Short mmCIF file of C-alpha atoms and ligand atoms in Angstrom, two decimals:
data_model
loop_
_atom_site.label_atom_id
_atom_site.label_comp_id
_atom_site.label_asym_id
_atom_site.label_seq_id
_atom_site.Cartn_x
_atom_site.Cartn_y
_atom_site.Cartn_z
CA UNK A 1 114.47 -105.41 -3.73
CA UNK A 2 117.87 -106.18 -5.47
CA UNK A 3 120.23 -108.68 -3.59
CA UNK A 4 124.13 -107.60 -3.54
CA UNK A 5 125.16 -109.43 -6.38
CA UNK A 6 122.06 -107.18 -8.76
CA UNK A 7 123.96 -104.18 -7.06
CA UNK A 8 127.21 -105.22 -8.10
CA UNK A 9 126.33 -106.20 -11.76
CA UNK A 10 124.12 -102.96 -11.78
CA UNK A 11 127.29 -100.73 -10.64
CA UNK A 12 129.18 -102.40 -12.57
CA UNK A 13 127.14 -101.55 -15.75
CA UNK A 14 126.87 -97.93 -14.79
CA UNK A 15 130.44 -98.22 -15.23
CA UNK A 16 130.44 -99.82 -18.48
CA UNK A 17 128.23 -97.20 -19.50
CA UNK A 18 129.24 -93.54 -18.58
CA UNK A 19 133.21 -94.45 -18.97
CA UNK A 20 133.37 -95.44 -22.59
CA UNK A 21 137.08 -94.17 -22.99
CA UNK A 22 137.67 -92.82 -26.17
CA UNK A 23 135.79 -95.60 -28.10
CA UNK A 24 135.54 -93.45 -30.78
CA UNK A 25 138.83 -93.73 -32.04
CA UNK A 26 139.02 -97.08 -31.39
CA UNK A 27 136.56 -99.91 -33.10
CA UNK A 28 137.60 -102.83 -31.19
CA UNK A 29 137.40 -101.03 -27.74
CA UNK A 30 133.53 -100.54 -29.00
CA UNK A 31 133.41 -103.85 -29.90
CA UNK A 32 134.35 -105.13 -26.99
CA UNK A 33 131.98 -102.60 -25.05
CA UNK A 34 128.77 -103.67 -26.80
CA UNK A 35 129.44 -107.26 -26.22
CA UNK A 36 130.37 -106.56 -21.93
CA UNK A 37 126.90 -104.47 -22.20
CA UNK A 38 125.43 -107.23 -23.70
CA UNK A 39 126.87 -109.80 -21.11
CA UNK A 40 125.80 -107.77 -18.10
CA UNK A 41 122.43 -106.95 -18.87
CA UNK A 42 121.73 -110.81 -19.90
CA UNK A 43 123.36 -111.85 -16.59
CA UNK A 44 121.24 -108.96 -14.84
CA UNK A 45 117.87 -110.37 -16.51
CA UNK A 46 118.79 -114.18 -15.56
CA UNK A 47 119.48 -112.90 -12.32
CA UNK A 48 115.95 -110.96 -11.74
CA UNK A 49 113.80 -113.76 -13.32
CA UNK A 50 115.62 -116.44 -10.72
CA UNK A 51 114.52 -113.81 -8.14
CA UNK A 52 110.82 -114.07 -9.65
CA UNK A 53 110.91 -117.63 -9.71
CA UNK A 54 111.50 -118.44 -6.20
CA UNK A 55 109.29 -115.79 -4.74
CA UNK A 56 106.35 -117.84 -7.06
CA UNK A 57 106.75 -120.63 -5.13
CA UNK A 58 106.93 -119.25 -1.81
CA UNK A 59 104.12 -116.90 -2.20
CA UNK A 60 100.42 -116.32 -3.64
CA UNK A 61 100.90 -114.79 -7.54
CA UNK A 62 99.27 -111.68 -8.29
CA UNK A 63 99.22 -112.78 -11.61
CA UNK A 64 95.96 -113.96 -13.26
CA UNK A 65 95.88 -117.67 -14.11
CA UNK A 66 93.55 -119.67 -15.86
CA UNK A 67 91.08 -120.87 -13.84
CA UNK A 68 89.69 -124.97 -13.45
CA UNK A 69 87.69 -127.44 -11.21
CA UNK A 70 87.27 -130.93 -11.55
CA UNK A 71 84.48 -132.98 -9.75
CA UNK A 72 83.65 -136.22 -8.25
CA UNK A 73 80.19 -138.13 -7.29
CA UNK A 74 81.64 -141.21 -6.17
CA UNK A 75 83.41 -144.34 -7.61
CA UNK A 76 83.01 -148.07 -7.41
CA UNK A 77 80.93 -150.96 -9.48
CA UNK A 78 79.53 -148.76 -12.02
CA UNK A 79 79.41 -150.41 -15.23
CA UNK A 80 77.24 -149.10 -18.59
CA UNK A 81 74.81 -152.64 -18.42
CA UNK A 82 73.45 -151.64 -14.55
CA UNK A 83 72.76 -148.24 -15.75
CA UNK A 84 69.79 -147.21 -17.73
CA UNK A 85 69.74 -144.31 -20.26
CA UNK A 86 67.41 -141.68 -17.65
CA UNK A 87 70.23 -142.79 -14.93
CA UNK A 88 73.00 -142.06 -17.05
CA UNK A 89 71.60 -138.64 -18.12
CA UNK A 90 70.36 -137.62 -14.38
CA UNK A 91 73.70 -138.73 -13.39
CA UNK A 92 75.39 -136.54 -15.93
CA UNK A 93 73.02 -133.68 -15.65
CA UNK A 94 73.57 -133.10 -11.83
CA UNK A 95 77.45 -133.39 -12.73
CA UNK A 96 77.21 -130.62 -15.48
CA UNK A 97 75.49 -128.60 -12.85
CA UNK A 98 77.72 -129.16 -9.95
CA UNK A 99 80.32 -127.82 -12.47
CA UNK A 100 78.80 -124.99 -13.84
CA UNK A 101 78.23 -123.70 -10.33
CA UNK A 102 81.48 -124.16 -9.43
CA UNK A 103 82.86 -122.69 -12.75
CA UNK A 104 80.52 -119.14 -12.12
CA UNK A 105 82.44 -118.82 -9.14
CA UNK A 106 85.61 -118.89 -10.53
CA UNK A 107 85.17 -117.10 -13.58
CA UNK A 108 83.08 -114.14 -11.30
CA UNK A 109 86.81 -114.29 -9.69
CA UNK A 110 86.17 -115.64 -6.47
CA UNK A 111 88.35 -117.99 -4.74
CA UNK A 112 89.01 -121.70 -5.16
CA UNK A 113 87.62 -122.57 -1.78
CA UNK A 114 84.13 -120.64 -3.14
CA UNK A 115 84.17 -122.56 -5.95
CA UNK A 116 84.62 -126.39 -4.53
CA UNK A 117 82.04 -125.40 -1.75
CA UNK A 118 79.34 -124.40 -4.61
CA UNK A 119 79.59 -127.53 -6.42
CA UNK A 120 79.93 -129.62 -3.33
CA UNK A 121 76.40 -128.19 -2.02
CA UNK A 122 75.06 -129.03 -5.60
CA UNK A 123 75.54 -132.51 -5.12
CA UNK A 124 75.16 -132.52 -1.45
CA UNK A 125 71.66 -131.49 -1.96
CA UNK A 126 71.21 -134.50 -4.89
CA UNK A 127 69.99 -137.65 -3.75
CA UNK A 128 71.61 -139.49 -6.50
CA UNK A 129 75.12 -139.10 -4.18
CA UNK A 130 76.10 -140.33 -0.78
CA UNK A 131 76.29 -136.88 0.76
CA UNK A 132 73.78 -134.84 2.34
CA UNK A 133 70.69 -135.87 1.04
CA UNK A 134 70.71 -139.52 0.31
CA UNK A 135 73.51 -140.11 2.66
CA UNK A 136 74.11 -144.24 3.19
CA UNK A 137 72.71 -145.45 6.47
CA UNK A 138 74.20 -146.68 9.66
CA UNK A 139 73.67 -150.02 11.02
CA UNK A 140 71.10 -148.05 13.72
CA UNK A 141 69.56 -146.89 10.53
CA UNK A 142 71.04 -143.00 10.96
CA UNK A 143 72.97 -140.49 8.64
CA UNK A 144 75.95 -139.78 10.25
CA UNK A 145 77.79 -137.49 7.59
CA UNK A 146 81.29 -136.44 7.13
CA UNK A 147 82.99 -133.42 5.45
CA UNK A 148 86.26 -131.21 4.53
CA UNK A 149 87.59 -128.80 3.40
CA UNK A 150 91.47 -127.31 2.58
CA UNK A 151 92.78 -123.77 1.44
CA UNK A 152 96.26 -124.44 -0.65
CA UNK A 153 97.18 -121.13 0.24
CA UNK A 154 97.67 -121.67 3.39
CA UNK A 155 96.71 -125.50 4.48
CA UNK A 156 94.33 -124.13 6.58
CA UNK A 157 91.49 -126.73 7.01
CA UNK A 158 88.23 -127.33 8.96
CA UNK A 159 86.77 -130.92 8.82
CA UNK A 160 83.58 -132.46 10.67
CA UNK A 161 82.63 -136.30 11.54
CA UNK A 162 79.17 -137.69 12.63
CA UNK A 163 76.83 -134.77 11.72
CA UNK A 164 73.38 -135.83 11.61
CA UNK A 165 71.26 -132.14 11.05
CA UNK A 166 73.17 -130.14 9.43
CA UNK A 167 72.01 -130.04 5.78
CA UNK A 168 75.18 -129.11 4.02
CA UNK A 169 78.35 -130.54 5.65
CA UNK A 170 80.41 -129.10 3.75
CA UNK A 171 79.67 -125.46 5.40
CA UNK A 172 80.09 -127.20 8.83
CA UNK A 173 83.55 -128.07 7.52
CA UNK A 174 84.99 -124.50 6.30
CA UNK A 175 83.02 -122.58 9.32
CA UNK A 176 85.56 -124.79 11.50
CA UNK A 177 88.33 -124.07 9.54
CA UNK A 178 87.48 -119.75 9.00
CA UNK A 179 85.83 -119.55 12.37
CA UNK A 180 87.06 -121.57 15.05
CA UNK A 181 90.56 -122.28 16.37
CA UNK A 182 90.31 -126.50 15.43
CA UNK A 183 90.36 -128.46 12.50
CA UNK A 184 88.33 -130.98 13.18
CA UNK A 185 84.99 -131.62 15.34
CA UNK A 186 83.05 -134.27 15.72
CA UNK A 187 79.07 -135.13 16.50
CA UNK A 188 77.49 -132.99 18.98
CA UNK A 189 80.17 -130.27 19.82
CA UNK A 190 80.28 -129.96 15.51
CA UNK A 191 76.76 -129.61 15.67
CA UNK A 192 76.73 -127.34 18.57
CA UNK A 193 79.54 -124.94 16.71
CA UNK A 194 77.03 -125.68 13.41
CA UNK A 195 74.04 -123.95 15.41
CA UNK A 196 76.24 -121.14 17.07
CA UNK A 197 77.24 -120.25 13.38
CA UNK A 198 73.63 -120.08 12.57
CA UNK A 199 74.17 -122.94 9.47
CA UNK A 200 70.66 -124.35 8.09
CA UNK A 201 69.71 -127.23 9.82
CA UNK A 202 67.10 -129.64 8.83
CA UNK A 203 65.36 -132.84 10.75
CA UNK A 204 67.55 -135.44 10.33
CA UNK A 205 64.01 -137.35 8.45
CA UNK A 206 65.29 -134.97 5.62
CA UNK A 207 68.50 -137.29 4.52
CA UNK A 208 66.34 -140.09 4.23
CA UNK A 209 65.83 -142.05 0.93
CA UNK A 210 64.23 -145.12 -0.39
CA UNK A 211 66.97 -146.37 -2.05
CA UNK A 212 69.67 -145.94 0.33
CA UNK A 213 67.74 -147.23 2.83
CA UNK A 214 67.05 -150.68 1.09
CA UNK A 215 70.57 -150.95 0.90
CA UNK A 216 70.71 -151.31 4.57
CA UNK A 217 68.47 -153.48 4.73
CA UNK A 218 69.50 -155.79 2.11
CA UNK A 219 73.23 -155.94 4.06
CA UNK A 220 71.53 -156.79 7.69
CA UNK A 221 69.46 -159.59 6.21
CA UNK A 222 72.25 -160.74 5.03
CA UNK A 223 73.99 -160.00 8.49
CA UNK A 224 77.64 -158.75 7.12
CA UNK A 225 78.83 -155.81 7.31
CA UNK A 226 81.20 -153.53 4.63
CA UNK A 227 83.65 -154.14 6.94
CA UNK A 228 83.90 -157.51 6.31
CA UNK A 229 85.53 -157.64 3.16
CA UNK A 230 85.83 -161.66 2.12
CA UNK A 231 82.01 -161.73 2.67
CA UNK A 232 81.45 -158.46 0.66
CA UNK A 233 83.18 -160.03 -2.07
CA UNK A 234 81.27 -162.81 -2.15
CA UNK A 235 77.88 -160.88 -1.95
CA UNK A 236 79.02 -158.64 -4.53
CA UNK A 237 79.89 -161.68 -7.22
CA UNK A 238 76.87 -163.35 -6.12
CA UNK A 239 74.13 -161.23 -6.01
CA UNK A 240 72.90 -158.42 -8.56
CA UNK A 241 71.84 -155.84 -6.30
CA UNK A 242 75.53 -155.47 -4.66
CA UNK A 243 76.78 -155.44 -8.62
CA UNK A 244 75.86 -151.73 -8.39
CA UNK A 245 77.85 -151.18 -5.28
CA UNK A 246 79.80 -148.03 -5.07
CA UNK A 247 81.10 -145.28 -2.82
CA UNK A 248 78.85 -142.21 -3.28
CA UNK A 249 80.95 -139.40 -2.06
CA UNK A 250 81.73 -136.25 -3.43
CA UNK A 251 84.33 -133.87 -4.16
CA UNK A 252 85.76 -130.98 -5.83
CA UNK A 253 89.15 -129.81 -6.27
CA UNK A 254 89.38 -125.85 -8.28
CA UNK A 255 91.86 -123.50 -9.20
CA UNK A 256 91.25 -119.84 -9.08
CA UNK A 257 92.47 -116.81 -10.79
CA UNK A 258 94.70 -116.10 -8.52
CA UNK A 259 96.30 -119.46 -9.10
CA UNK A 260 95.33 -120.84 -5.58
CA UNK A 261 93.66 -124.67 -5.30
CA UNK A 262 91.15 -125.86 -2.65
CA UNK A 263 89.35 -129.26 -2.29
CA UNK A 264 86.42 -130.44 -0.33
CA UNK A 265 85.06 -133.51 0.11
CA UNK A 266 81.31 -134.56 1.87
CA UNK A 267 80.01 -138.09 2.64
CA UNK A 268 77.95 -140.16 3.91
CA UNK A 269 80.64 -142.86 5.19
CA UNK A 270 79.67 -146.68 4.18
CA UNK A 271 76.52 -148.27 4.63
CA UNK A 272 75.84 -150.13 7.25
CA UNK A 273 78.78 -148.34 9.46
CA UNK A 274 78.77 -149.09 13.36
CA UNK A 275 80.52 -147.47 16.05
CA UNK A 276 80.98 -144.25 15.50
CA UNK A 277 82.80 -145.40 12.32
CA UNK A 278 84.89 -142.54 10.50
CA UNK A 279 86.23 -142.71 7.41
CA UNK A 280 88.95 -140.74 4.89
CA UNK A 281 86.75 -138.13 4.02
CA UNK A 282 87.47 -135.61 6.98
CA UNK A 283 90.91 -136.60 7.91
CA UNK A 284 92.94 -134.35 5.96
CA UNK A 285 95.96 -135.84 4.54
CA UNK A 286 93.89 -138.74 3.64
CA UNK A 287 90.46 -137.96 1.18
CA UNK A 288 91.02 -134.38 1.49
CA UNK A 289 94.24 -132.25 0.85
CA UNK A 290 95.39 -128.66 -0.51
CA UNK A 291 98.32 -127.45 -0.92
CA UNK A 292 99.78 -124.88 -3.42
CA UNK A 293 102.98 -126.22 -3.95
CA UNK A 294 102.10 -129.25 -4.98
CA UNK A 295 98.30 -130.16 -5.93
CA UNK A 296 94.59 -130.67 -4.25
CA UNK A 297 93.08 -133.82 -3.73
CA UNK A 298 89.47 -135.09 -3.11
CA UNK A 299 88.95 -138.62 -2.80
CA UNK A 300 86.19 -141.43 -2.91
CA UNK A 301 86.32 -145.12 -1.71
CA UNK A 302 87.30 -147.87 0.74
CA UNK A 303 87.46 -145.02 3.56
CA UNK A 304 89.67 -147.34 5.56
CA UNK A 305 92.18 -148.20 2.83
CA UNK A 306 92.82 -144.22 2.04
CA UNK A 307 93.18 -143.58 5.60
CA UNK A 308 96.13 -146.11 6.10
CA UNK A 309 97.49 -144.85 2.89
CA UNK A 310 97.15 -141.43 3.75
CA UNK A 311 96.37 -140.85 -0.04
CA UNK A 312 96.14 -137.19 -0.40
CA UNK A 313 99.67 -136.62 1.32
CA UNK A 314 101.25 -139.35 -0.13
CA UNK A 315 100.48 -137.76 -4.04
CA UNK A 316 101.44 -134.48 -2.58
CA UNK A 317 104.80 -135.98 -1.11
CA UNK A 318 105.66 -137.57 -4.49
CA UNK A 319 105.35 -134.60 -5.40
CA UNK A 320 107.00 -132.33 -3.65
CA UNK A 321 109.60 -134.99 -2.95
CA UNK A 322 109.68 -137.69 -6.01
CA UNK A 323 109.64 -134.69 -8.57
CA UNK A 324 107.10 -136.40 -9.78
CA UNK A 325 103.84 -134.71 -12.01
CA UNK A 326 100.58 -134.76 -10.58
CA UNK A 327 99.38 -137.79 -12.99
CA UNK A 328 102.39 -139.57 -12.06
CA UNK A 329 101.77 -138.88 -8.39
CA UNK A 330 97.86 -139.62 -8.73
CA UNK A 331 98.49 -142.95 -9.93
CA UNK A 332 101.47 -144.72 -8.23
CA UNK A 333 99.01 -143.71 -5.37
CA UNK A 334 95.61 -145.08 -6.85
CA UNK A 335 96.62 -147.43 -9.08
CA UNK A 336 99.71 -149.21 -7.32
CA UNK A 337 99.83 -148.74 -3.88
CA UNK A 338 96.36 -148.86 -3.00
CA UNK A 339 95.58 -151.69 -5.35
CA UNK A 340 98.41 -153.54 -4.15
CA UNK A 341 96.53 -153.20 -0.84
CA UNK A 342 93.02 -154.09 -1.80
CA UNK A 343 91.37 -150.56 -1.78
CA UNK A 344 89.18 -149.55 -4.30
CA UNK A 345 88.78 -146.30 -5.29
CA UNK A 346 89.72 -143.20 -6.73
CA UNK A 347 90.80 -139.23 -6.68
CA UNK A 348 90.37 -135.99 -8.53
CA UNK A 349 93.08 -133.87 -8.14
CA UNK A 350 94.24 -130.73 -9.61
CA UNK A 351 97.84 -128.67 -9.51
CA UNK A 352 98.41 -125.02 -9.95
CA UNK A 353 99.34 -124.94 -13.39
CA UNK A 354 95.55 -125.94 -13.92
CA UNK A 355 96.94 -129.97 -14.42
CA UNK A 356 94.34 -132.55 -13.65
CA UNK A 357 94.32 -136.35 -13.35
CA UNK A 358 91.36 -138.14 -11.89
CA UNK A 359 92.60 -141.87 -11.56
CA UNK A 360 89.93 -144.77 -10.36
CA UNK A 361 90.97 -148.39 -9.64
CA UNK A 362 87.08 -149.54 -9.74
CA UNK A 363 84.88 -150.22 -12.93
CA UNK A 364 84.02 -146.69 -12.87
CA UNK A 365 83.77 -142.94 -11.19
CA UNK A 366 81.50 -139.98 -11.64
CA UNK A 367 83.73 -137.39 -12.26
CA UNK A 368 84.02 -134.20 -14.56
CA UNK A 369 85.73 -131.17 -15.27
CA UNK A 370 85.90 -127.55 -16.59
CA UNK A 371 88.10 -125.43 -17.90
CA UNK A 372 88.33 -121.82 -18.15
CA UNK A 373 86.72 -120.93 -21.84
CA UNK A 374 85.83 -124.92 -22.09
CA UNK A 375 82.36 -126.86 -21.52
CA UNK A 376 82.29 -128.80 -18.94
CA UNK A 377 83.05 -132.81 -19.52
CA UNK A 378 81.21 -135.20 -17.39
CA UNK A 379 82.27 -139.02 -17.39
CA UNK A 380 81.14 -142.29 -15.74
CA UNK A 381 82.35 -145.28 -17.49
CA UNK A 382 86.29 -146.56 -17.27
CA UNK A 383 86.49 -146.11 -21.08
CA UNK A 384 85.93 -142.59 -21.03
CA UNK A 385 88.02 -139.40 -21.28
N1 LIG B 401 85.40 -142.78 1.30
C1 LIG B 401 84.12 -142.84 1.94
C2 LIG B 401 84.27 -143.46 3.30
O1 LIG B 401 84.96 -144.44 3.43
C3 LIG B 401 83.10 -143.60 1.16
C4 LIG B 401 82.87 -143.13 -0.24
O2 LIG B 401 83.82 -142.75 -0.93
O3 LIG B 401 81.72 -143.16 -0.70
O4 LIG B 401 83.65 -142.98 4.22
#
């Protein structure tokens, strides 16, 4: 639809056009003809491709965009001497997968929200990450797992706290948000929706790994608790074992072909949690966020730290408010503010130009990403990129 001012310009032209009084005769009236012509139609293109511009930004583009995802497994202590080559590569391997299966969806031309739920359940079901299987263990020695999930398109979101059968979160997470009126339930009522929505549930036996659960044990012999961060410290500069510390959760944040973003984001919370303890992870705003206008966000870390930052939110405000770019944004967050507060951490995040900046403030993150036409990259260490 034109606006008055394209009607004007576009009457005005007609003018210009069907009354070119006896130009003939006259070179400078054709002169001066050619170079109104010229004038109008320039203004008249400026004027449509303004037009085009703001409707871009205030609704979804039909036009095809390149398509990304980028991909978390968790950040923390992770340093190349505590890692052996077979960890490395597993760790890598289940990354490359995690991104492939995202990357099929997108490049079949299915939504981002597809997209970051496939490679979520690919490392949901991995017990190398602290989600799903090989979730970190409560202080009553449970999995109690958390999960979310946000549609830039819209900022619709579903989220879920507490689950303890339900073998993907993550599907908990977006059958709240596509199915139910909420955006967030928690422990038996989520579980009650999960059954009603006839999601595959497992016994809750099924989360339960070796390793995970030695790490529970190791903290209540000592008798702290993560929460208790002076003492953590100390454990963790005294004693190997808490030298591989780190926050196993995982994320994805994608771009589709239709240039909408989505991120999602499943955990297992911190070990040795009590309480009912929830963390970031399913409070959107915090270590999940979408939003089209400015960027997605998935994060992993000191739960409690991200929550009183409100990390997602706060890169998407910079954003939207501090004109700043998503890197900018992504750091100030992860590498100022929340290391001027103590939490460790980090974020993948991804805009709709197919920008992405995955900042960490600990000694390293799994991460990765893929482009459209690219391999996918996987990382681990802070000296990579
Ligand atoms: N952010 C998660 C939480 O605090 C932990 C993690 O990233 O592994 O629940």
């Amino acid at each position: 639809m034109m606006d008055s001012f394209q009607k004007n310009l576009l009457n005005y032209g007609r003018k210009a056009i069907f009354y070119p009084i006896s130009t003939q005769e006259n070179p400078n009236i054709v002169m001066k003809t050619k170079l109104i012509l010229s004038i109008f139609f320039g203004v008249l293109l400026w004027s449509c491709s303004q037009n085009t511009e703001n409707q871009e930004v205030k609704t979804t583009p039909t036009k095809q965009a390149d398509f990304a995802l980028a991909i978390h497994g968790g950040a923390g202590t992770i340093l190349k001497e505590n890692m052996t080559p077979e960890q490395d590569a597993a760790y890598r391997a289940k990354l490359k997968e995690a991104l492939d299966a995202g990357y099929a969806v997108l490049e079949s031309g299915c939504t981002a929200l597809d997209a970051v739920v496939s490679a979520v359940m690919v490392m949901e079901d991995s017990p190398l990450f602290n989600a799903g299987k090989g979730a970190v263990f409560t202080n009553e020695g449970k999995n109690e797992m958390d999960a979310a999930i946000m549609n830039g398109i819209d900022r619709n979101a579903g989220a879920v706290a507490g689950l303890t059968k339900v073998k993907n979160p993550i599907t908990a997470a977006r059958a709240v948000m596509e199915n139910s009126p909420h955006v967030f339930m928690t422990g038996a009522g989520a579980e009650q929706f999960a059954e009603e929505q006839n999601l595959e549930f497992v016994s809750p036996d099924y989360f339960y790994t070796d390793f995970r659960f030695e790490q529970l044990e190791k903290i209540r012999e000592t008798e702290k608790t993560e929460l208790d961060h002076s003492s953590l410290l100390e454990m963790e500069l005294g004693d190997p074992f808490f030298k591989d510390r780190k926050f196993g959760t995982v994320g994805a944040v994608a771009l589709d072909k239709n240039g909408n973003i989505a991120a999602a984001t499943s955990t297992g919370g911190m070990t040795n949690k009590r309480y009912g303890r929830v963390g970031d992870v399913p409070i959107i705003g915090a270590g999940t966020y979408a939003d089209n206008e400015t960027c997605a966000v998935s994060a992993t870390g000191h739960g409690e730290y991200f929550i009183r930052n409100v990390v997602g939110h706060e890169i998407a405000s910079l954003i939207r408010y501090g004109r700043k770019s998503l890197s900018e944004a992504a750091d100030e967050v992860v590498m100022k503010q929340l290391v001027e507060m103590g939490g460790s951490g980090g974020i993948i995040s991804i805009d709709r130009n197919g920008n992405i900046a995955m900042p960490f403030n600990s000694e390293g993150m799994y991460r990765g990403y893929r482009k459209a036409g690219e391999e996918a990259k996987t990382f681990i260490y802070k000296d990579e990129n």
